[in-house]
PDB file of C-alpha atoms in Angstrom:
ATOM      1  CA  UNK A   1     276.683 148.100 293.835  1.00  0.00           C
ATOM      2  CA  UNK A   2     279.351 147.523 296.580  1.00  0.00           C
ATOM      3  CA  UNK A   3     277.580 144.435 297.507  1.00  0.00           C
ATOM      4  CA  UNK A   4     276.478 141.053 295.693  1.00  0.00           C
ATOM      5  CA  UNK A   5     273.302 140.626 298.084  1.00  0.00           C
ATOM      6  CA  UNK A   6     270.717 143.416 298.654  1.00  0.00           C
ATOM      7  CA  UNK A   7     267.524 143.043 300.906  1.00  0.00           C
ATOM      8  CA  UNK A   8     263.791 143.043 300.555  1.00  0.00           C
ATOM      9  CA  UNK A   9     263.203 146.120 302.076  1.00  0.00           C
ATOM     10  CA  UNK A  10     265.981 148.010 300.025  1.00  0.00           C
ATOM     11  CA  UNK A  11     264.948 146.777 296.646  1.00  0.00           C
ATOM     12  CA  UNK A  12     261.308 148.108 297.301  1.00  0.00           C
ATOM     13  CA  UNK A  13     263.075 151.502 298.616  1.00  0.00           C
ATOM     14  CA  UNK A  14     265.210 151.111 295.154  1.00  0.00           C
ATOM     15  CA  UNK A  15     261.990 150.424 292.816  1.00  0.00           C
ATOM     16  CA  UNK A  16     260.130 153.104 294.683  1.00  0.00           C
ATOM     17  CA  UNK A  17     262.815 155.739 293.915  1.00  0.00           C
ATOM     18  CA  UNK A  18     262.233 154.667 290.261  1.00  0.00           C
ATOM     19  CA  UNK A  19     266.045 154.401 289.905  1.00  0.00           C
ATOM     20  CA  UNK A  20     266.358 152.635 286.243  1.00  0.00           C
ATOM     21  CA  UNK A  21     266.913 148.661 286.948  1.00  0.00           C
ATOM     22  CA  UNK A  22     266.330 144.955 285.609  1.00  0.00           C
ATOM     23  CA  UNK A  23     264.974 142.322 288.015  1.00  0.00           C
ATOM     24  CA  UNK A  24     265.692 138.912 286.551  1.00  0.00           C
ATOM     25  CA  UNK A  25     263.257 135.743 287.770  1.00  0.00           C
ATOM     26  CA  UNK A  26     265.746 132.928 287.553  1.00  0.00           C
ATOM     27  CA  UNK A  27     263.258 130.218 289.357  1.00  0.00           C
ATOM     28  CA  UNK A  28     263.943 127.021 288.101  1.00  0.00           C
ATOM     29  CA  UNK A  29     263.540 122.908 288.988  1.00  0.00           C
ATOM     30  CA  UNK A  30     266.318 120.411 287.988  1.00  0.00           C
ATOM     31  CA  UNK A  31     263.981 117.738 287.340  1.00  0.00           C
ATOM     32  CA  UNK A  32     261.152 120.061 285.317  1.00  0.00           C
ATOM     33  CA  UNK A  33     263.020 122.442 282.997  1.00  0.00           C
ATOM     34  CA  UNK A  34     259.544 124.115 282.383  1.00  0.00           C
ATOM     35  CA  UNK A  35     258.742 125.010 286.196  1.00  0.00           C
ATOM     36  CA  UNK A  36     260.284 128.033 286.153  1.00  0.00           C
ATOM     37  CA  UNK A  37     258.564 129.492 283.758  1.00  0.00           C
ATOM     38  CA  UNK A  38     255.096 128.293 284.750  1.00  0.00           C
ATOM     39  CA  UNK A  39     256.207 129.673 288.289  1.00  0.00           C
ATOM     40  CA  UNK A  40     256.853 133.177 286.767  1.00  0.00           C
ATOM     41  CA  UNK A  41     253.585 133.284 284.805  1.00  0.00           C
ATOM     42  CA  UNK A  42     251.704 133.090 288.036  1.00  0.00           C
ATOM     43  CA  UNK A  43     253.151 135.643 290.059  1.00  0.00           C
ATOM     44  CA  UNK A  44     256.624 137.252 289.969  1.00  0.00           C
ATOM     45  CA  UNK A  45     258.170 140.710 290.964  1.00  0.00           C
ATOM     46  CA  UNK A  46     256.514 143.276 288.936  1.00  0.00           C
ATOM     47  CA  UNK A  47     257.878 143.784 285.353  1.00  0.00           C
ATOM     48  CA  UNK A  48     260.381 141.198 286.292  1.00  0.00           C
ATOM     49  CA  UNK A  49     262.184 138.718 283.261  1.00  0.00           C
ATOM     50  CA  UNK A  50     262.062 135.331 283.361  1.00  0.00           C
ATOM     51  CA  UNK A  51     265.527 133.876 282.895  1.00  0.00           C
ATOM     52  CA  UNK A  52     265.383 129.590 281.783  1.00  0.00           C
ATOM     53  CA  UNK A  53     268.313 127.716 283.119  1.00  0.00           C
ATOM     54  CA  UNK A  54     268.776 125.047 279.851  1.00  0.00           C
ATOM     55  CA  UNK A  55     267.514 127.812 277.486  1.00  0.00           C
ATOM     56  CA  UNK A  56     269.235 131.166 278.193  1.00  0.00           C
ATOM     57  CA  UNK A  57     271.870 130.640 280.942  1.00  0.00           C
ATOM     58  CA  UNK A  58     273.315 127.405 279.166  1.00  0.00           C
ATOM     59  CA  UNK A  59     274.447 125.935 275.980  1.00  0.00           C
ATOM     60  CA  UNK A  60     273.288 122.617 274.490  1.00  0.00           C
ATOM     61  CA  UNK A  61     274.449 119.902 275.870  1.00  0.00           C
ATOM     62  CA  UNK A  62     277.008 117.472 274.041  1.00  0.00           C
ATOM     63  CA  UNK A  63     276.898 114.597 276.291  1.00  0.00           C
ATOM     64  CA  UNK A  64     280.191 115.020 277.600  1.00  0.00           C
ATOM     65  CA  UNK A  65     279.930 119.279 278.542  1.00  0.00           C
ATOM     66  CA  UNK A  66     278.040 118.930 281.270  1.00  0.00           C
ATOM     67  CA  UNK A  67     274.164 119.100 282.163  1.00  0.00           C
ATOM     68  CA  UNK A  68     274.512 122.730 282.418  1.00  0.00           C
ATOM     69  CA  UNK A  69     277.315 123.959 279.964  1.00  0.00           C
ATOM     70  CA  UNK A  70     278.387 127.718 280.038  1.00  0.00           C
ATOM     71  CA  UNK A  71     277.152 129.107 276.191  1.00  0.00           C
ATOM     72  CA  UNK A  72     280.224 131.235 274.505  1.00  0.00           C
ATOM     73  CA  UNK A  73     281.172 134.407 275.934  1.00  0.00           C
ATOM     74  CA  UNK A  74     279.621 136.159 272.698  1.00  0.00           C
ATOM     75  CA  UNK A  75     276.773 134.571 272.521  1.00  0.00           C
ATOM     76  CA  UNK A  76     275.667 134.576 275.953  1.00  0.00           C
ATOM     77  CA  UNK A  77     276.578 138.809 275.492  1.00  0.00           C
ATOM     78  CA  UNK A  78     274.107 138.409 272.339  1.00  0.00           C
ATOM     79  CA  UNK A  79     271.404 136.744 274.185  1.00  0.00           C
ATOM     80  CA  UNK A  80     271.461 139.359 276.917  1.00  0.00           C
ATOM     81  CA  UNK A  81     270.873 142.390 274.915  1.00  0.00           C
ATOM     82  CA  UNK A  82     267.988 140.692 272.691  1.00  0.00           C
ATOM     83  CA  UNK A  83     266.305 140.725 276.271  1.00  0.00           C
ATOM     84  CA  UNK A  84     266.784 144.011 276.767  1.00  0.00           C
ATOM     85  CA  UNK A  85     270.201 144.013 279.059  1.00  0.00           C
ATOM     86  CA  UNK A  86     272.220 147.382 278.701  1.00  0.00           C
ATOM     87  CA  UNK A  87     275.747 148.448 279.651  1.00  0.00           C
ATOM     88  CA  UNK A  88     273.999 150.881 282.303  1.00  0.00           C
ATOM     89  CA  UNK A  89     271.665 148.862 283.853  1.00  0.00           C
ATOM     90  CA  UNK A  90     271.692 147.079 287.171  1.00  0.00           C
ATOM     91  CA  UNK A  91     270.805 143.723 287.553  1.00  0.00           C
ATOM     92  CA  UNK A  92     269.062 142.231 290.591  1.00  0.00           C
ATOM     93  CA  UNK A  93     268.217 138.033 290.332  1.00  0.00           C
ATOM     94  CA  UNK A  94     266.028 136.374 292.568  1.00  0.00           C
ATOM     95  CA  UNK A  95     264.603 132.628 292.869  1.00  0.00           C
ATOM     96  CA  UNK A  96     262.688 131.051 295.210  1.00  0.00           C
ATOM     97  CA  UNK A  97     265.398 128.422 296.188  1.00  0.00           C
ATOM     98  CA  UNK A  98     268.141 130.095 298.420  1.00  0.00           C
ATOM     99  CA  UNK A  99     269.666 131.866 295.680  1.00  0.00           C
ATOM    100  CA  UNK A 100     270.860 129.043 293.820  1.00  0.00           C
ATOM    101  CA  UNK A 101     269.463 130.042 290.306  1.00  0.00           C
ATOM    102  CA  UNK A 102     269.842 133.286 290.750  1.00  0.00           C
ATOM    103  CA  UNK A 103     273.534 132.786 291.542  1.00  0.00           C
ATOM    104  CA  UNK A 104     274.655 131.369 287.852  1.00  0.00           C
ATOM    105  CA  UNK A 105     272.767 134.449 286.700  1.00  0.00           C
ATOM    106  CA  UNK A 106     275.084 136.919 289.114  1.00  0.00           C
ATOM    107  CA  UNK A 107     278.064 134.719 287.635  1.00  0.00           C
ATOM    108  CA  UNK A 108     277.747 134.811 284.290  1.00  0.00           C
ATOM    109  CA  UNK A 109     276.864 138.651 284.183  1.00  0.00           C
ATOM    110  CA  UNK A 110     280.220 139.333 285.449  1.00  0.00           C
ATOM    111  CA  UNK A 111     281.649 136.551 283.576  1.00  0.00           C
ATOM    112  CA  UNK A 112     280.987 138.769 280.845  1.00  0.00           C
ATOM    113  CA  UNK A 113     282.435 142.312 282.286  1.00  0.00           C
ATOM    114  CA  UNK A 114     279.150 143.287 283.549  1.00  0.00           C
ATOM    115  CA  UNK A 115     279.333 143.868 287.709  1.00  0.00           C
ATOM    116  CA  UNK A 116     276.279 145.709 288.537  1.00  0.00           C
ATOM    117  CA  UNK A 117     274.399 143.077 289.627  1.00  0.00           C
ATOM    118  CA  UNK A 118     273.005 141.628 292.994  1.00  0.00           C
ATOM    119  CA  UNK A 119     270.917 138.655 294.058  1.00  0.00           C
ATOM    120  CA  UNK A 120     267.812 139.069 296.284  1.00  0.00           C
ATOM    121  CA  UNK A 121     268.537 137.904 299.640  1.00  0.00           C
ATOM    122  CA  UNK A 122     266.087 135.369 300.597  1.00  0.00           C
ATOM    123  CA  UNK A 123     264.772 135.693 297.417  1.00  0.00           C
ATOM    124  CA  UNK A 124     260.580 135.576 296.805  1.00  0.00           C
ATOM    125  CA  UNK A 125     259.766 134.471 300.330  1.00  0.00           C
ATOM    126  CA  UNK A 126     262.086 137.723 301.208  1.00  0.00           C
ATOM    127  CA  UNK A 127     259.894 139.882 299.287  1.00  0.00           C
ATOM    128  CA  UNK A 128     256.755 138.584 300.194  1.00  0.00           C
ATOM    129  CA  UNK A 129     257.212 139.087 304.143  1.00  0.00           C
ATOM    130  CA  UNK A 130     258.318 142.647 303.168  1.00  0.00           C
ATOM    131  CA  UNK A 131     254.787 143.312 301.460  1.00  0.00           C
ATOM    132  CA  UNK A 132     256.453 143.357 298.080  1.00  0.00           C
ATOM    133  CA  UNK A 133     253.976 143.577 295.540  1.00  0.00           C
ATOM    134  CA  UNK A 134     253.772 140.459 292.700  1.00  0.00           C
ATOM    135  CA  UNK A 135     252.136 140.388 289.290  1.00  0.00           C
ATOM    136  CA  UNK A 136     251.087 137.402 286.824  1.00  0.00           C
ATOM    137  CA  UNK A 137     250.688 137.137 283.308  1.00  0.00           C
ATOM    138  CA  UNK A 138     253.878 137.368 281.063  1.00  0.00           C
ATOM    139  CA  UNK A 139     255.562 140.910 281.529  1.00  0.00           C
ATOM    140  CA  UNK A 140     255.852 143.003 278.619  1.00  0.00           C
ATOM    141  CA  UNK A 141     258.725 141.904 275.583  1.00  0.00           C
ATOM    142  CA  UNK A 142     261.507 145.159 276.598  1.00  0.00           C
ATOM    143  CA  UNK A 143     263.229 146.688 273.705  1.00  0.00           C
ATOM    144  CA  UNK A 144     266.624 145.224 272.560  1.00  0.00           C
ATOM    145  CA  UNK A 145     269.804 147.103 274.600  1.00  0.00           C
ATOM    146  CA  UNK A 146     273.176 147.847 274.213  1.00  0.00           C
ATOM    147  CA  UNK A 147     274.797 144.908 275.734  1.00  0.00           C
ATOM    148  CA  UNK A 148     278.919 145.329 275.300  1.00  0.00           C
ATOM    149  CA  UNK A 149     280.591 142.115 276.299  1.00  0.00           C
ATOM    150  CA  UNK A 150     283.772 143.427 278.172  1.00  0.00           C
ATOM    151  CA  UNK A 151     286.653 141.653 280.144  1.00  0.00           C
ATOM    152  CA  UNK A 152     285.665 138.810 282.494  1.00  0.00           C
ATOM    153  CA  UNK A 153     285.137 139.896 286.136  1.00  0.00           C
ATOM    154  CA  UNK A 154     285.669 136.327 287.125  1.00  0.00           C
ATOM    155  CA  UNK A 155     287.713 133.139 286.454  1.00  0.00           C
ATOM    156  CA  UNK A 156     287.393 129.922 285.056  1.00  0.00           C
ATOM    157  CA  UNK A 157     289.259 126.542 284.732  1.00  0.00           C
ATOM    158  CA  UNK A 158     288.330 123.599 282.163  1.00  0.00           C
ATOM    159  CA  UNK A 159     288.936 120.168 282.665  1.00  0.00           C
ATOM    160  CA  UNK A 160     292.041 119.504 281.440  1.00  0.00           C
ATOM    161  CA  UNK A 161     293.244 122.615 283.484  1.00  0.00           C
ATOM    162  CA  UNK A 162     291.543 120.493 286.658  1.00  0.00           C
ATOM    163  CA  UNK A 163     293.329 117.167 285.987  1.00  0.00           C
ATOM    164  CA  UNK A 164     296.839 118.659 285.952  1.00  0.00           C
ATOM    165  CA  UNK A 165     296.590 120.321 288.530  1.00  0.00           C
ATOM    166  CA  UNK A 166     295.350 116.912 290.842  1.00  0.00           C
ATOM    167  CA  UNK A 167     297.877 116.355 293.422  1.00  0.00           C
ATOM    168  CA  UNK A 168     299.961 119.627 293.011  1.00  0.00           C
ATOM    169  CA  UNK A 169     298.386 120.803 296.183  1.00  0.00           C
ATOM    170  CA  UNK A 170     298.827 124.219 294.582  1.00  0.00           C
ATOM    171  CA  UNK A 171     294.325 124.605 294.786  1.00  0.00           C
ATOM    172  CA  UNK A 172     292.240 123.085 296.511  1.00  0.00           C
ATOM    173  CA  UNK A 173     288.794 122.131 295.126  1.00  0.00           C
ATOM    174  CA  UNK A 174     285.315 122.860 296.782  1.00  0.00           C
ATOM    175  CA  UNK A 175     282.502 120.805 295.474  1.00  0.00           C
ATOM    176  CA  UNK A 176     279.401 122.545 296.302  1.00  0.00           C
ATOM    177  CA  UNK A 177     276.948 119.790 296.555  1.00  0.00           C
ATOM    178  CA  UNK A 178     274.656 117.938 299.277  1.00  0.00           C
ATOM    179  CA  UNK A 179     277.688 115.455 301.267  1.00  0.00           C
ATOM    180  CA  UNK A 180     275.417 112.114 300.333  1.00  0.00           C
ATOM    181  CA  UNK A 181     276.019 112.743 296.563  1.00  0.00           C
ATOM    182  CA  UNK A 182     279.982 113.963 297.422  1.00  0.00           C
ATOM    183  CA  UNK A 183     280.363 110.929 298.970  1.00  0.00           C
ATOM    184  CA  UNK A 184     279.223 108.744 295.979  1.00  0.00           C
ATOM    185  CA  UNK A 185     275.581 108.277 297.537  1.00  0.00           C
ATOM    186  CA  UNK A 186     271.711 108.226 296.447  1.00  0.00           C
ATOM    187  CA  UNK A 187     273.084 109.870 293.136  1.00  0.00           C
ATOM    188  CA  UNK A 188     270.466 110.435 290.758  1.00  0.00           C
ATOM    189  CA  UNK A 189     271.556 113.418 288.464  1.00  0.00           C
ATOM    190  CA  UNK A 190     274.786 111.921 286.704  1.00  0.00           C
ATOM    191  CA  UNK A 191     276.000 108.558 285.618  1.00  0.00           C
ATOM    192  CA  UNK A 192     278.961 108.034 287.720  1.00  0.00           C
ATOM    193  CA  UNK A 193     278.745 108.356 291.516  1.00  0.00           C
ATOM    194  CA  UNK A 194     281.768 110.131 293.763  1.00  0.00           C
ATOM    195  CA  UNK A 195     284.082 113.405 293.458  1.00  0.00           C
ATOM    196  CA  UNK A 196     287.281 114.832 292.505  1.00  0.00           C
ATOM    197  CA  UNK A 197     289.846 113.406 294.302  1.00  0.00           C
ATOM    198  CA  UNK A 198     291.152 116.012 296.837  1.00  0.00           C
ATOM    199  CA  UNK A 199     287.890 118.082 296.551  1.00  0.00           C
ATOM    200  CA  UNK A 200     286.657 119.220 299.908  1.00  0.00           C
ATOM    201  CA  UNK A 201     282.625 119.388 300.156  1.00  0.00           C
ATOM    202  CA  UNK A 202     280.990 122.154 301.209  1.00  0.00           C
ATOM    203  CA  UNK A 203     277.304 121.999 300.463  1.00  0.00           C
ATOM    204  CA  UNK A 204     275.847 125.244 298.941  1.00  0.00           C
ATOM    205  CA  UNK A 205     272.916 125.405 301.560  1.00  0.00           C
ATOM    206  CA  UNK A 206     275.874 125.782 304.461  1.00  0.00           C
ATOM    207  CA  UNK A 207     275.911 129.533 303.198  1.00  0.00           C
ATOM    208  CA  UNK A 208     272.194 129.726 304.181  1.00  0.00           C
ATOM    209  CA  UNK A 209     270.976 130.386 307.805  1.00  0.00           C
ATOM    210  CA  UNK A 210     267.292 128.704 308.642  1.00  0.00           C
ATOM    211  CA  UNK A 211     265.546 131.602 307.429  1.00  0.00           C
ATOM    212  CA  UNK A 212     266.805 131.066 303.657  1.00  0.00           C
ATOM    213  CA  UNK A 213     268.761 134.108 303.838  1.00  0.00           C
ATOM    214  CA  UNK A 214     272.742 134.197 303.644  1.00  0.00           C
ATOM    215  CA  UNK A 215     274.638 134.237 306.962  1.00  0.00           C
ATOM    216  CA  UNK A 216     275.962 137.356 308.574  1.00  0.00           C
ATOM    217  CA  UNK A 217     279.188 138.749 307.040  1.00  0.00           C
ATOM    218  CA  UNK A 218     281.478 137.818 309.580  1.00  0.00           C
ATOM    219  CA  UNK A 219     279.967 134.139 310.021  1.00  0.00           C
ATOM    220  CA  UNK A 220     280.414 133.376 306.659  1.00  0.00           C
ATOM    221  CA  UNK A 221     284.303 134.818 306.709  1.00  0.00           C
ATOM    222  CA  UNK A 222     284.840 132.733 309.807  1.00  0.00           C
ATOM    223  CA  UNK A 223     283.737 129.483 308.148  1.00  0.00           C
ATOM    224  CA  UNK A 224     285.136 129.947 304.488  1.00  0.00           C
ATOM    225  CA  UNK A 225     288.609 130.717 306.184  1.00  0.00           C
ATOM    226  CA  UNK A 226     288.435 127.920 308.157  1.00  0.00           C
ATOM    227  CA  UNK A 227     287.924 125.721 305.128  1.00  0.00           C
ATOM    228  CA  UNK A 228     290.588 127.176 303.082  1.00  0.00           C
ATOM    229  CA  UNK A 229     293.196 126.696 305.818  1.00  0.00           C
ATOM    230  CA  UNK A 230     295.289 129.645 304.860  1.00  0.00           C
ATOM    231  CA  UNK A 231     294.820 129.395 301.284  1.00  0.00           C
ATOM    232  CA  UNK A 232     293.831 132.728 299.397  1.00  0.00           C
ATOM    233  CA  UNK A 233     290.670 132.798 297.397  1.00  0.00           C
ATOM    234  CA  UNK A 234     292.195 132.750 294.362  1.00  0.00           C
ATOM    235  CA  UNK A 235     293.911 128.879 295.329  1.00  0.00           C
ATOM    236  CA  UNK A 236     290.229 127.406 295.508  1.00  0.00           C
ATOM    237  CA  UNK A 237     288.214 126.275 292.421  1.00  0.00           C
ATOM    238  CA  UNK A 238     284.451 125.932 292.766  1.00  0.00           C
ATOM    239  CA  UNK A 239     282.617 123.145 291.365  1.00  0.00           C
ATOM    240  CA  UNK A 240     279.401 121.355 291.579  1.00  0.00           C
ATOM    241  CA  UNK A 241     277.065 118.766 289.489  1.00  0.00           C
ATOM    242  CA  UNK A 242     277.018 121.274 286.586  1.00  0.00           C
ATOM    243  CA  UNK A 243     278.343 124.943 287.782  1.00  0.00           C
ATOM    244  CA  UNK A 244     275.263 125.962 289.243  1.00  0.00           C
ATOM    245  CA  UNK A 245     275.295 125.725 292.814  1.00  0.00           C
ATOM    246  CA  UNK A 246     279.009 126.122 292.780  1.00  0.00           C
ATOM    247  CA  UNK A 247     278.088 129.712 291.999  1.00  0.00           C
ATOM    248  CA  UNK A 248     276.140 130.360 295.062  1.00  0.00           C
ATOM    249  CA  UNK A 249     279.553 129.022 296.887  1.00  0.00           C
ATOM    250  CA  UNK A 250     281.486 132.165 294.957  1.00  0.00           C
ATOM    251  CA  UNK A 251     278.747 134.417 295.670  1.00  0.00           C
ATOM    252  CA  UNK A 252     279.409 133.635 299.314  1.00  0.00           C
ATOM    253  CA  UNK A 253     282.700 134.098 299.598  1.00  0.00           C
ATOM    254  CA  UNK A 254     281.947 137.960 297.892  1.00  0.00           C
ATOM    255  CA  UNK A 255     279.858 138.453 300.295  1.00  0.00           C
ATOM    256  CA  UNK A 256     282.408 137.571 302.982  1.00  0.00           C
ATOM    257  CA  UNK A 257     284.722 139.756 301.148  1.00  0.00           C
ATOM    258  CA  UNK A 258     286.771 136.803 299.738  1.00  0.00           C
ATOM    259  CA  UNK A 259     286.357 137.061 296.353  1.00  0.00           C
ATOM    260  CA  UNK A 260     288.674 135.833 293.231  1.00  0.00           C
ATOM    261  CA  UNK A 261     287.626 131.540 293.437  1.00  0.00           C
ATOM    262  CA  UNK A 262     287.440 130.316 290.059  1.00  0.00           C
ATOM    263  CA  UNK A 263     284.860 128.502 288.924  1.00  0.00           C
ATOM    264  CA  UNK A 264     284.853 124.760 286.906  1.00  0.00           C
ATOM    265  CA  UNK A 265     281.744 125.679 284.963  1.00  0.00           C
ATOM    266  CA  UNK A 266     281.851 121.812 283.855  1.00  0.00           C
ATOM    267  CA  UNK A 267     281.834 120.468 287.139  1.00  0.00           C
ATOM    268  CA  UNK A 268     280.790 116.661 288.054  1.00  0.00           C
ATOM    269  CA  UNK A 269     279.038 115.901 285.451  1.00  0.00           C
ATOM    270  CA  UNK A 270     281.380 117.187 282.576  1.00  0.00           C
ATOM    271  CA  UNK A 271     283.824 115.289 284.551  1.00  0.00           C
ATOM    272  CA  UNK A 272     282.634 112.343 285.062  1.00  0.00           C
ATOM    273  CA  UNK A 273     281.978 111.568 281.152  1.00  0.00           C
ATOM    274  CA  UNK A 274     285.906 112.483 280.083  1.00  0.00           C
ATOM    275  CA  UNK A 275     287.441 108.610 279.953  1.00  0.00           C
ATOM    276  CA  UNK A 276     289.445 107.624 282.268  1.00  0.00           C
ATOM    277  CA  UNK A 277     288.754 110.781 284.693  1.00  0.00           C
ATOM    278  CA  UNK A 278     289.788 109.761 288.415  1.00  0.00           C
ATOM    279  CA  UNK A 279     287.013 109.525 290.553  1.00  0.00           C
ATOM    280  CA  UNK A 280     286.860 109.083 294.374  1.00  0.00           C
ATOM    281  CA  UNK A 281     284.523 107.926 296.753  1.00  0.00           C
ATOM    282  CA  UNK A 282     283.600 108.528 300.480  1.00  0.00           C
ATOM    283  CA  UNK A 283     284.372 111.373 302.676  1.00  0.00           C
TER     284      UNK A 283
END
C-alpha cells in the first residue's frame, strides 16, 4: 500500500479480485457512543467489522487522560488479533464522516508497526455512488489472528513532553479542531474553553474538498507547507479535543507526502484537566 487513501472504485476492483483483506467500519457519533454500531447493523460494506471508538480504539477514561485515551501498545495489539487482525492482512477503514473515525483507526494500526492500511476516500457515500454493494445484520465473529505488535510507524508526545517544549519555538503545534472551539467559543465537549498557547488551528474538515473526499495531492502539499512555514513535518505536533481528528490532520499530510508529525494522543481535553496547564484564548 504506497498510499494511505484508496478509492471507491479500486476497493470494489480489490474485493472483486478476492485479494485477502479486512475492511474496518469505524462510524461513530461523539455525543451517542452507541450510533456506530446501530449504523453498522443496518447496512455496512459486506463482511465489514465494526470498530467502537470508547470500546476498542480507546482506553478508559481517568478523568484527567483525555475523552479518548490511546489503550497500551500491548493491549491495543491484543485486542486486534481477538478480532481477527493478522500480520498479513491489509486494512482498509471507512466512516461516514470525512474520514475522521476511520483516521484514529489508520493511526493506531501503524502506531503499532502495522502499515498496510488505507482509509476509504469519501468513505460510505464514496461507495455508494460507485454501486458498492452493502449488507445488514451483524457480520460473522472471524477467527482469532496472528497479530505481532512491532515497532511504532509513528510518533507520539505526552503532556509533559508538550509543556516544555511551550515557547522553545523548536515545534509548532496544529490543533485540528473547528476555529469557534480553538478560539475558546460555543465549547461543549470539555470543561475549559481555549488552546495551547502557540498552537496554530487548522480544522480537520480543511483537508476535505465539498464532495467529502480529500483534496488533490498537490493542493493539500501547497496548503500544509504554507502552514508550516518552512518547518519539516517532523517539527509539528498534531492535536485535537481528544486525538481523533488530529489523526485525519496526519493522514493528510501522508497523503501530501509529508509524513513524520507526531501526534499528542491526549490533546485538549487531557490538557486542559493537568493543574495549572496554560491555556489561551482567541485567534
Amino acid at each position: 500500500m504506497t498510499t494511505p487513501l484508496i478509492t471507491a472504485p479500486a476497493l470494489r476492483a480489490l474485493l472483486a479480485s478476492g485479494a485477502p483483506l479486512l475492511l474496518c467500519d469505524c462510524r461513530a457519533d461523539l455525543a451517542d457512543p452507541a450510533a456506530g454500531a446501530r449504523a453498522h447493523a443496518e447496512a455496512h460494506l459486506p463482511g465489514a467489522l465494526h470498530l467502537s471508538l470508547d470500546d476498542d480504539l480507546s482506553a478508559p477514561r481517568t478523568g484527567a487522560n483525555g475523552r479518548h485515551p490511546l489503550p497500551g501498545r500491548a493491549a491495543f495489539a491484543a485486542r486486534l488479533a481477538a478480532l481477527g487482525f493478522a500480520d498479513d492482512l491489509p486494512v482498509v477503514a471507512y466512516d461516514a464522516s470525512g474520514g475522521m473515525y476511520a483516521a484514529r483507526l489508520w493511526w493506531m494500526l501503524r502506531w503499532v508497526g502495522h502499515g498496510a492500511v488505507q482509509v476509504l476516500d469519501g468513505g460510505l457515500a464514496a461507495w455508494d455512488a460507485a454501486g458498492g454493494a452493502l449488507q445488514g445484520g451483524a457480520a460473522p465473529a472471524r477467527a482469532p489472528g496472528h497479530f505481532t505488535l512491532r515497532p511504532p510507524l509513528v510518533s507520539t508526545l505526552g503532556f509533559d513532553d508538550v509543556l516544555a517544549d511551550l515557547g522553545s519555538g523548536q515545534r509548532l503545534i496544529v490543533d485540528a479542531r473547528a476555529p469557534d472551539r480553538f478560539r475558546g467559543e460555543n465549547e461543549t465537549l470539555d470543561p475549559v474553553a481555549g488552546h495551547i498557547p502557540g498552537a496554530a488551528n487548522r480544522c480537520f474538515r480543511d483537508n476535505l474538498a465539498a464532495d467529502g473526499h480529500f483534496k488533490p495531492v498537490a493542493q493539500l502539499q501547497a496548503e500544509w507547507l504554507a502552514l508550516m512555514a518552512g518547518r519539516r513535518p517532523a517539527d509539528l505536533v498534531q492535536q485535537c479535543g481528544s486525538g481523533v481528528t488530529a489523526c485525519h490532520n496526519l493522514l493528510a499530510m501522508e497523503a501530501a507526502g509529508l509524513g513524520g508529525a507526531a501526534l499528542y494522543p491526549g490533546s485538549w481535553s487531557e490538557w486542559c484537566a493537568q493543574p495549572g496547564a496554560p491555556v489561551a484564548v482567541g485567534g
